[in-house]
Coordinates of N, CA, C and O and ligand atoms in Angstrom, one line a residue:
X10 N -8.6 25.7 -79.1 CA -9.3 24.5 -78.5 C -10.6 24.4 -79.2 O -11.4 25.4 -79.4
X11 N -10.9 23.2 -79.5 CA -12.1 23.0 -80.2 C -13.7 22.8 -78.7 O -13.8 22.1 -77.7
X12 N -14.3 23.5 -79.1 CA -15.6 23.1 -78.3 C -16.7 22.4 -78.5 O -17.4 22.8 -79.4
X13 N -16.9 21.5 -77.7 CA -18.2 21.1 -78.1 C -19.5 21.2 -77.5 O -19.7 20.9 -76.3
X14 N -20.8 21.7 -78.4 CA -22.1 22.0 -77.9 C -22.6 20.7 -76.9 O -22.7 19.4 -77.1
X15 N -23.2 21.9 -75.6 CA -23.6 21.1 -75.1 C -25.0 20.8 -75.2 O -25.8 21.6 -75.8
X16 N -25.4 19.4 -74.4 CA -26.2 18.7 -75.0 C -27.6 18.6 -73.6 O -27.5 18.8 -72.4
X17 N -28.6 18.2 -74.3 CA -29.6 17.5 -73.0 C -28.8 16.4 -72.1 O -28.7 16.1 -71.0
X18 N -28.7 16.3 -72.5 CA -27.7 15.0 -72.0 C -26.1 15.2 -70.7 O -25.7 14.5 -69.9
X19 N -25.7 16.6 -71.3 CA -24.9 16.9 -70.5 C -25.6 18.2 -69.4 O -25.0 18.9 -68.6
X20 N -26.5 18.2 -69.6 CA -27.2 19.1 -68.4 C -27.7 18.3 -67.3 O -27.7 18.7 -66.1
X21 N -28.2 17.2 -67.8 CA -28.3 16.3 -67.2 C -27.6 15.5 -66.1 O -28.0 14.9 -65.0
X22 N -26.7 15.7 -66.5 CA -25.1 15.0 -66.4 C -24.4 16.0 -64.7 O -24.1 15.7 -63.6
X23 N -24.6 17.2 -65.8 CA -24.3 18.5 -64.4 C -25.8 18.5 -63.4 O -25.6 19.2 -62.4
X24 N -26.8 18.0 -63.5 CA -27.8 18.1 -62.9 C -27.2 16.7 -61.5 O -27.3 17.1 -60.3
X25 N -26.8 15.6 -61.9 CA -26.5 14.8 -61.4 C -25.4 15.0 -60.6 O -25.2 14.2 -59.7
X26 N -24.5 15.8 -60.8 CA -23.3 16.1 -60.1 C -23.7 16.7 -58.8 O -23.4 16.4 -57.7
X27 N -24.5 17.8 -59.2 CA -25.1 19.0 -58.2 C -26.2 17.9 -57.2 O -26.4 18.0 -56.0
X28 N -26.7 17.1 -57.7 CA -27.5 16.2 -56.8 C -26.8 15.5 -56.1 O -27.5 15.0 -55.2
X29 N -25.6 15.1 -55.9 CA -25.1 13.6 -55.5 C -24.4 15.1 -54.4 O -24.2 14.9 -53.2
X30 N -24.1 16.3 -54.8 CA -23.5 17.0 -53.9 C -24.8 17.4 -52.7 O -24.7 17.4 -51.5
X31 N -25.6 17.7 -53.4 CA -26.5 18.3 -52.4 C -26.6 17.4 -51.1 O -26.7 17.9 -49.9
X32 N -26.6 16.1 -51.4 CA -27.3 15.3 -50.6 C -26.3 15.0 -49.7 O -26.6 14.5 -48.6
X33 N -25.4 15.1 -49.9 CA -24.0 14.7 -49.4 C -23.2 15.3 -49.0 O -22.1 14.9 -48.8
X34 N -23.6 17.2 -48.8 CA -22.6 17.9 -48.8 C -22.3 18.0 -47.0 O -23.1 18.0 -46.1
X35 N -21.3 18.1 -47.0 CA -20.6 18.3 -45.2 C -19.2 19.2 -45.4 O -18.2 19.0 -46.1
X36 N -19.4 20.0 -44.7 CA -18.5 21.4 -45.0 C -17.0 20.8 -44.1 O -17.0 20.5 -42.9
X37 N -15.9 20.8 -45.2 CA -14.5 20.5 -44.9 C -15.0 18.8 -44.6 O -14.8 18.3 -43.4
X38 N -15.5 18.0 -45.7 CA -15.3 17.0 -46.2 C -15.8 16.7 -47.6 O -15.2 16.3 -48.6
X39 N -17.2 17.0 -47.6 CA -17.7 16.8 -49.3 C -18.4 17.9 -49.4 O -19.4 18.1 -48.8
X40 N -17.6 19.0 -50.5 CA -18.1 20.3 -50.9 C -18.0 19.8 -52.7 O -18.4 20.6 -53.5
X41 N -17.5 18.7 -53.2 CA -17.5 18.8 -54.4 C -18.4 17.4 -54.9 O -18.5 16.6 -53.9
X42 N -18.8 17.0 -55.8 CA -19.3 16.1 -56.7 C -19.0 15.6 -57.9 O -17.9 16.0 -58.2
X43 N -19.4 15.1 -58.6 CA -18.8 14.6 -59.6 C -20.0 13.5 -60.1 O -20.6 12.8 -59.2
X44 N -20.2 13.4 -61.9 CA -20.4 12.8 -62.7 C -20.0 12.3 -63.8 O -19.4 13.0 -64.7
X45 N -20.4 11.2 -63.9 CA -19.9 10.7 -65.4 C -20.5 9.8 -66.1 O -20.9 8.8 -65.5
X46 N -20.8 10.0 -67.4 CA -21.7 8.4 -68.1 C -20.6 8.0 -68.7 O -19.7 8.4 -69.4
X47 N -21.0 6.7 -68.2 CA -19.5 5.8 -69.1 C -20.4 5.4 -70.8 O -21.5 5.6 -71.2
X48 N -19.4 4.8 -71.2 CA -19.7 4.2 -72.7 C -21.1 3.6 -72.7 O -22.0 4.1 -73.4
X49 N -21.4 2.4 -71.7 CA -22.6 2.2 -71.7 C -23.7 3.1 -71.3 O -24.6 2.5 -71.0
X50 N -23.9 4.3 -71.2 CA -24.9 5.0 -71.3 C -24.7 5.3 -69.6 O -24.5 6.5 -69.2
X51 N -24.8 4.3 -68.6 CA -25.1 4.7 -67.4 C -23.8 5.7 -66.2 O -22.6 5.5 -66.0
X52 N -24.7 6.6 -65.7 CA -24.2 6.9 -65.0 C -23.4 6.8 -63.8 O -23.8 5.9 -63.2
X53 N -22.6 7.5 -63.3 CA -21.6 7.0 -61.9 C -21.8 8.8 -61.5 O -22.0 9.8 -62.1
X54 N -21.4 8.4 -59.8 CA -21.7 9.7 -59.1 C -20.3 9.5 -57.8 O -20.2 8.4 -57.3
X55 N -19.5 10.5 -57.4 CA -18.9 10.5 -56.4 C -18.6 12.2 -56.1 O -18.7 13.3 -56.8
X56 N -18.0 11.6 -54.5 CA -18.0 13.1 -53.8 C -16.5 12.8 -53.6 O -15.7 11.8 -53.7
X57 N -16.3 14.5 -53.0 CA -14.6 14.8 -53.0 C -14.3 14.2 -51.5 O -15.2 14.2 -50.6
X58 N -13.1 13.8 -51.4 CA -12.9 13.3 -50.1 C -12.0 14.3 -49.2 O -10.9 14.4 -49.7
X59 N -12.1 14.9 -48.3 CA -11.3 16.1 -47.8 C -11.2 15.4 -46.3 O -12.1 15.0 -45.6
X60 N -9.7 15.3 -46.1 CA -8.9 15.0 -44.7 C -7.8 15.9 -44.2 O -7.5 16.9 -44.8
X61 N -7.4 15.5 -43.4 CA -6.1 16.7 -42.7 C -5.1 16.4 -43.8 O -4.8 17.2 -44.6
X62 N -4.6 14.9 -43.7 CA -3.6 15.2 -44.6 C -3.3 14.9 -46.4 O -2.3 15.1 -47.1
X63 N -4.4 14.4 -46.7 CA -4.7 14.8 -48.0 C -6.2 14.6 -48.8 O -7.0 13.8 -48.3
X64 N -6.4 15.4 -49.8 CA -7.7 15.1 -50.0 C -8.3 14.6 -51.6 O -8.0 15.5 -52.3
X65 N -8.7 13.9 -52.1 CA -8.9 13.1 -52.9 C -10.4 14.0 -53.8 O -11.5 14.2 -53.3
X66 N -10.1 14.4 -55.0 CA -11.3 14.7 -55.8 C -12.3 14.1 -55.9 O -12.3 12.8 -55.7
X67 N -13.6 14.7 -56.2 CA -14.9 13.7 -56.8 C -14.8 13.2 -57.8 O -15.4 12.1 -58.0
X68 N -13.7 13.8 -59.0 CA -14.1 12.8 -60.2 C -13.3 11.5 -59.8 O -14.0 10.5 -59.9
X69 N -12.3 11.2 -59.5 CA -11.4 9.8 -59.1 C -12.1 9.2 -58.6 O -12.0 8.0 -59.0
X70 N -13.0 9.1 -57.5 CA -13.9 8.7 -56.7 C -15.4 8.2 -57.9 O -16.0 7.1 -57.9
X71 N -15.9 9.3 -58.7 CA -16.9 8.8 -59.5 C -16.4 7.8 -60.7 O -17.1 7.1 -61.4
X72 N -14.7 7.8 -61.1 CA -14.4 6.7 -62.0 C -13.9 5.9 -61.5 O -13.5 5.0 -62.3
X73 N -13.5 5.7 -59.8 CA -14.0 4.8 -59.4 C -14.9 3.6 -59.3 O -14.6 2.4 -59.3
X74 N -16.1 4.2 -59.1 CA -17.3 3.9 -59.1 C -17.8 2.9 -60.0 O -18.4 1.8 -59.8
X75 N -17.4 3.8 -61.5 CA -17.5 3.5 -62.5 C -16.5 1.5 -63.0 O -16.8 0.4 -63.2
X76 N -15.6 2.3 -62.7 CA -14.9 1.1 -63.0 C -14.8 0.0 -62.1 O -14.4 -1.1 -62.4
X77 N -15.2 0.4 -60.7 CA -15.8 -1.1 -59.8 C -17.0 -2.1 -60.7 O -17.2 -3.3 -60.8
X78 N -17.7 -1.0 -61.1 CA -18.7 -1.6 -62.3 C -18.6 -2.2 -63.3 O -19.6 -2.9 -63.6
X79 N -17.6 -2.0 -64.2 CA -16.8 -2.7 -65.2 C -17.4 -1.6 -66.1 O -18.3 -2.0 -66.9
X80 N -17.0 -0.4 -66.3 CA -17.2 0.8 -67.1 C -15.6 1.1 -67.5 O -14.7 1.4 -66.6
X81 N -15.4 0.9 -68.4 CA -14.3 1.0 -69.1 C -14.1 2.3 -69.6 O -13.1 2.9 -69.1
X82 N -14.6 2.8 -70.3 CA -14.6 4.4 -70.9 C -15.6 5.3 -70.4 O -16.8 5.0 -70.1
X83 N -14.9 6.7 -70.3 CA -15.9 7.9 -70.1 C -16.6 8.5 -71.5 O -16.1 9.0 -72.4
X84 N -17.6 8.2 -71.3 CA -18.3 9.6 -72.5 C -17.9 10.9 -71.9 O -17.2 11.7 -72.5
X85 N -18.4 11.1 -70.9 CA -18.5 12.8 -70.0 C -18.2 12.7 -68.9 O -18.6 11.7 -68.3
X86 N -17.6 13.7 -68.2 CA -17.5 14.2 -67.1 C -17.6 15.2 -66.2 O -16.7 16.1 -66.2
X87 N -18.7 15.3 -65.4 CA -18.5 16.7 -64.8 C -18.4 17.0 -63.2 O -19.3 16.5 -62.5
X88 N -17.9 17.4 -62.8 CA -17.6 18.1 -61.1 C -18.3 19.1 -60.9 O -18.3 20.1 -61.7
X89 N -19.1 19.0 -59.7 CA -19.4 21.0 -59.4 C -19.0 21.1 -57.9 O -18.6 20.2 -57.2
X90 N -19.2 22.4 -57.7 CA -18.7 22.5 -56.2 C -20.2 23.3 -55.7 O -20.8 24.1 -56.5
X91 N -20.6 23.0 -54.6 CA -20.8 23.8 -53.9 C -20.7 25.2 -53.3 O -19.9 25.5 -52.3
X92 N -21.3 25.8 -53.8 CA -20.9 27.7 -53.5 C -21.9 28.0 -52.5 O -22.7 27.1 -52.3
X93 N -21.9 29.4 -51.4 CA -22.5 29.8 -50.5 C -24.1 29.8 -50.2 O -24.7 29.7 -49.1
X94 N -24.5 30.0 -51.8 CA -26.0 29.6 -51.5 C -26.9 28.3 -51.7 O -28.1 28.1 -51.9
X95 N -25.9 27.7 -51.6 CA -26.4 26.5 -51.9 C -26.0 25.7 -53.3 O -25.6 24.5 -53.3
X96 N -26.2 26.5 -54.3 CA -26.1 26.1 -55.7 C -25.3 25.5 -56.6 O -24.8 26.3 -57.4
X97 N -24.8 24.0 -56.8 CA -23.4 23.9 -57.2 C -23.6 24.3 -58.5 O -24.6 24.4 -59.3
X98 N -21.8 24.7 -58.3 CA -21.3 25.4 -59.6 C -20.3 24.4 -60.8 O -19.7 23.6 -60.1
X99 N -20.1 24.3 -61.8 CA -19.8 23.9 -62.4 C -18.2 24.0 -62.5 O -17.8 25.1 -62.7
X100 N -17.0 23.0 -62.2 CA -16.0 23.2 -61.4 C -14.9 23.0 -62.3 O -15.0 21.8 -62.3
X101 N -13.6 23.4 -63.2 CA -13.0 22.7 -64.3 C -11.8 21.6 -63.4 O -11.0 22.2 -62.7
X102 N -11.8 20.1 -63.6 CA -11.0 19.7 -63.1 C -9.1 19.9 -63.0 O -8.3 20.4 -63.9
X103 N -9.0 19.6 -61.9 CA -7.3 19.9 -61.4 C -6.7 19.2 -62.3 O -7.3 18.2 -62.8
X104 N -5.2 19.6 -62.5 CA -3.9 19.1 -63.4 C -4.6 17.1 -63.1 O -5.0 16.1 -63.8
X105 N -4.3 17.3 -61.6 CA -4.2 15.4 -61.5 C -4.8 14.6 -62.3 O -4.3 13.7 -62.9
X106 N -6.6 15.4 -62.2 CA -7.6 15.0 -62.8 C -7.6 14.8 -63.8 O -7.6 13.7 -64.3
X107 N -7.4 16.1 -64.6 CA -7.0 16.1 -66.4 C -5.7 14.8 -66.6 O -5.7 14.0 -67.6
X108 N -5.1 14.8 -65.9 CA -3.9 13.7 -66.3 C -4.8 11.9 -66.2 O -4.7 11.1 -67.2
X109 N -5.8 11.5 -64.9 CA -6.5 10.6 -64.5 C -7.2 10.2 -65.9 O -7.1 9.2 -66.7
X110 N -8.2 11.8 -66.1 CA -9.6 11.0 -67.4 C -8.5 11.3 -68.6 O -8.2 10.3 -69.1
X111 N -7.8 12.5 -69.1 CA -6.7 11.5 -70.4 C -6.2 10.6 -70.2 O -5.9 10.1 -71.3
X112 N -5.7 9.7 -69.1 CA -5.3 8.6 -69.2 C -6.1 7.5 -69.5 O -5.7 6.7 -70.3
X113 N -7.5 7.1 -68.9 CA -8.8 6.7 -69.0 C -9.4 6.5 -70.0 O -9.7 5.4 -70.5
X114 N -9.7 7.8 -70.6 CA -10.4 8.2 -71.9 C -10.3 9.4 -72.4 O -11.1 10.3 -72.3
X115 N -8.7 9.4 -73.3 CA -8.5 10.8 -73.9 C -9.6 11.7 -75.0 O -9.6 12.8 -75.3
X116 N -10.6 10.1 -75.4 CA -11.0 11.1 -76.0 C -12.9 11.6 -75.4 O -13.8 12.1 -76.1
X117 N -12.8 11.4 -74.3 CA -13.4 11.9 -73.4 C -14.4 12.9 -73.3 O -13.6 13.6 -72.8
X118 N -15.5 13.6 -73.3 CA -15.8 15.0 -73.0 C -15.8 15.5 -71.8 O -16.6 15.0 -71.0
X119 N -15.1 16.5 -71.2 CA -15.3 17.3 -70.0 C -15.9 18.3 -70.0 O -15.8 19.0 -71.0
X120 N -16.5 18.6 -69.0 CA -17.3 19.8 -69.1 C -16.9 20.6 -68.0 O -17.3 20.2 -66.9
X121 N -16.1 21.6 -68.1 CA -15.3 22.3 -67.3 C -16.2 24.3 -67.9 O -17.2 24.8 -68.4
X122 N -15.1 24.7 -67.4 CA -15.6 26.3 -67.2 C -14.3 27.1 -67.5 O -13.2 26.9 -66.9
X123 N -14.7 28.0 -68.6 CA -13.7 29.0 -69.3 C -14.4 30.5 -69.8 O -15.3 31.0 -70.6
X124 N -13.4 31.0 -68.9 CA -13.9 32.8 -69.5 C -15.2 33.2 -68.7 O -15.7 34.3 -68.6
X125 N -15.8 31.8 -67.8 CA -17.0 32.5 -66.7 C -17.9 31.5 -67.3 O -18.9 31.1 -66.5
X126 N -17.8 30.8 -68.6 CA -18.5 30.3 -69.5 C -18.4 28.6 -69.2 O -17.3 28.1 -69.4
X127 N -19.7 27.6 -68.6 CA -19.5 26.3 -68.9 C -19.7 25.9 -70.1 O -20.7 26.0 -70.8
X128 N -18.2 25.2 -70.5 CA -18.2 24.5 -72.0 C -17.7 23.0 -71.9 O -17.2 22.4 -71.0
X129 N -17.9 22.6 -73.2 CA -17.3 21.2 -72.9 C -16.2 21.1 -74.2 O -16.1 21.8 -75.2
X130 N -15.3 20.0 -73.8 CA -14.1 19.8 -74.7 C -13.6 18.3 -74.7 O -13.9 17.7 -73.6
X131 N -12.7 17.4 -75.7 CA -12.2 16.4 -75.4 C -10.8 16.4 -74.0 O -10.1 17.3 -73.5
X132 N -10.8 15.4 -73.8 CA -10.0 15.4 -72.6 C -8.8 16.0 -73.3 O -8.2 17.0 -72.8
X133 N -8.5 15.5 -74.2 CA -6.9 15.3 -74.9 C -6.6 16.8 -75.1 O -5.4 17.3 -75.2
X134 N -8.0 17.6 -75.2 CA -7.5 19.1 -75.7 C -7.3 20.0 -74.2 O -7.0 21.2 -74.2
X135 N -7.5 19.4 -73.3 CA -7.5 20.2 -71.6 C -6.2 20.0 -71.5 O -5.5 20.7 -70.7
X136 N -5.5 19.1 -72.2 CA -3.9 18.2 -71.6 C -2.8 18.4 -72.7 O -2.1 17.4 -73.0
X137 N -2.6 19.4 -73.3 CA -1.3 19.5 -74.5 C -0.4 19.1 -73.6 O -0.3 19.2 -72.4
X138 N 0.5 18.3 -74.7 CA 1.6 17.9 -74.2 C 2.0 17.5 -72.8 O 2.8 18.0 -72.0
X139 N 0.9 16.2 -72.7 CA 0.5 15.8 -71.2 C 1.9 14.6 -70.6 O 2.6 13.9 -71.3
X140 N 1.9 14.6 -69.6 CA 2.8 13.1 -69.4 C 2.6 12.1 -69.8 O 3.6 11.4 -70.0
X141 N 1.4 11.7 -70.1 CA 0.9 10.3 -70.6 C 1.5 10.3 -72.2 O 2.1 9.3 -72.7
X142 N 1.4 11.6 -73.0 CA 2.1 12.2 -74.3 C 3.5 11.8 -74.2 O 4.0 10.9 -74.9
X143 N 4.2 12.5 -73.1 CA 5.9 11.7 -73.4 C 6.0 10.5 -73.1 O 7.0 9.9 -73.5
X144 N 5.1 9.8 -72.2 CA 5.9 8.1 -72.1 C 5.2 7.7 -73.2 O 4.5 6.7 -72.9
X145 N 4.9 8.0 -74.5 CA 4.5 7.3 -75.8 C 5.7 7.3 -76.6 O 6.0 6.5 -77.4
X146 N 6.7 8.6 -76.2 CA 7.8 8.8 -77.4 C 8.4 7.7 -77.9 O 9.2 7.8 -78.8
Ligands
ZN41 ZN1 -8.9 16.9 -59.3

């Protein structure tokens, strides 16, 4: 997998995630967050939605946001969660998610967490041989 350095821009980015969580966090509903700068530079912010019988991620909810706005493509994206002391942590998104921003914007950056380590990567490289891949055949 190829990596890409991260940037002022993407600390930023994770700075913004961890904010939209702080403010908003309510334990066994919004423990997670989510950001993203679309193409045009600006950013979008959403929290995870948690119910009894199903619960909906931050980032679908922040490219939501995005695309109520008429944001067409992701540059980046990032989730953190909420851990014990407060501090969100930097969170790598679920299969669904990986399948949502490759379908969106494969060529995407995410900034997920590998080996203990936050790194960033294109969407397309989190998703080998993804579903969106076979209905092209
Ligand atoms: Zn997810």
């Amino acid at each position: 997998m190829e990596y890409l350095p991260l940037t002022k821009d993407d600390r930023d980015l994770i700075e913004a995630a961890a904010s939209v969580i702080k403010k908003n966090y309510v334990r066994g509903r919004h423990q997670v967050g989510a950001a993203l700068r679309g193409s045009s530079g600006r950013v979008y912010t959403g929290v995870h939605l948690e119910s009894i019988v199903h619960d909906i991620c931050a980032e679908p909810v922040a490219l939501g946001a995005a695309a109520s706005n008429g944001e067409r493509e992701i540059d980046t994206i990032v989730a953190v969660a909420m851990v014990d002391d407060g501090e969100p942590q930097v969170l790598s998104p679920c299969g669904t998610c990986r399948e949502l921003i490759t379908f969106y914007s494969p060529e995407a950056s995410v900034i997920f967490v590998a080996d203990g380590e936050v790194k960033k990567c294109r969407a397309r490289d989190l998703l080998p041989g993804s579903y969106g891949d076979s209905t092209k055949a």
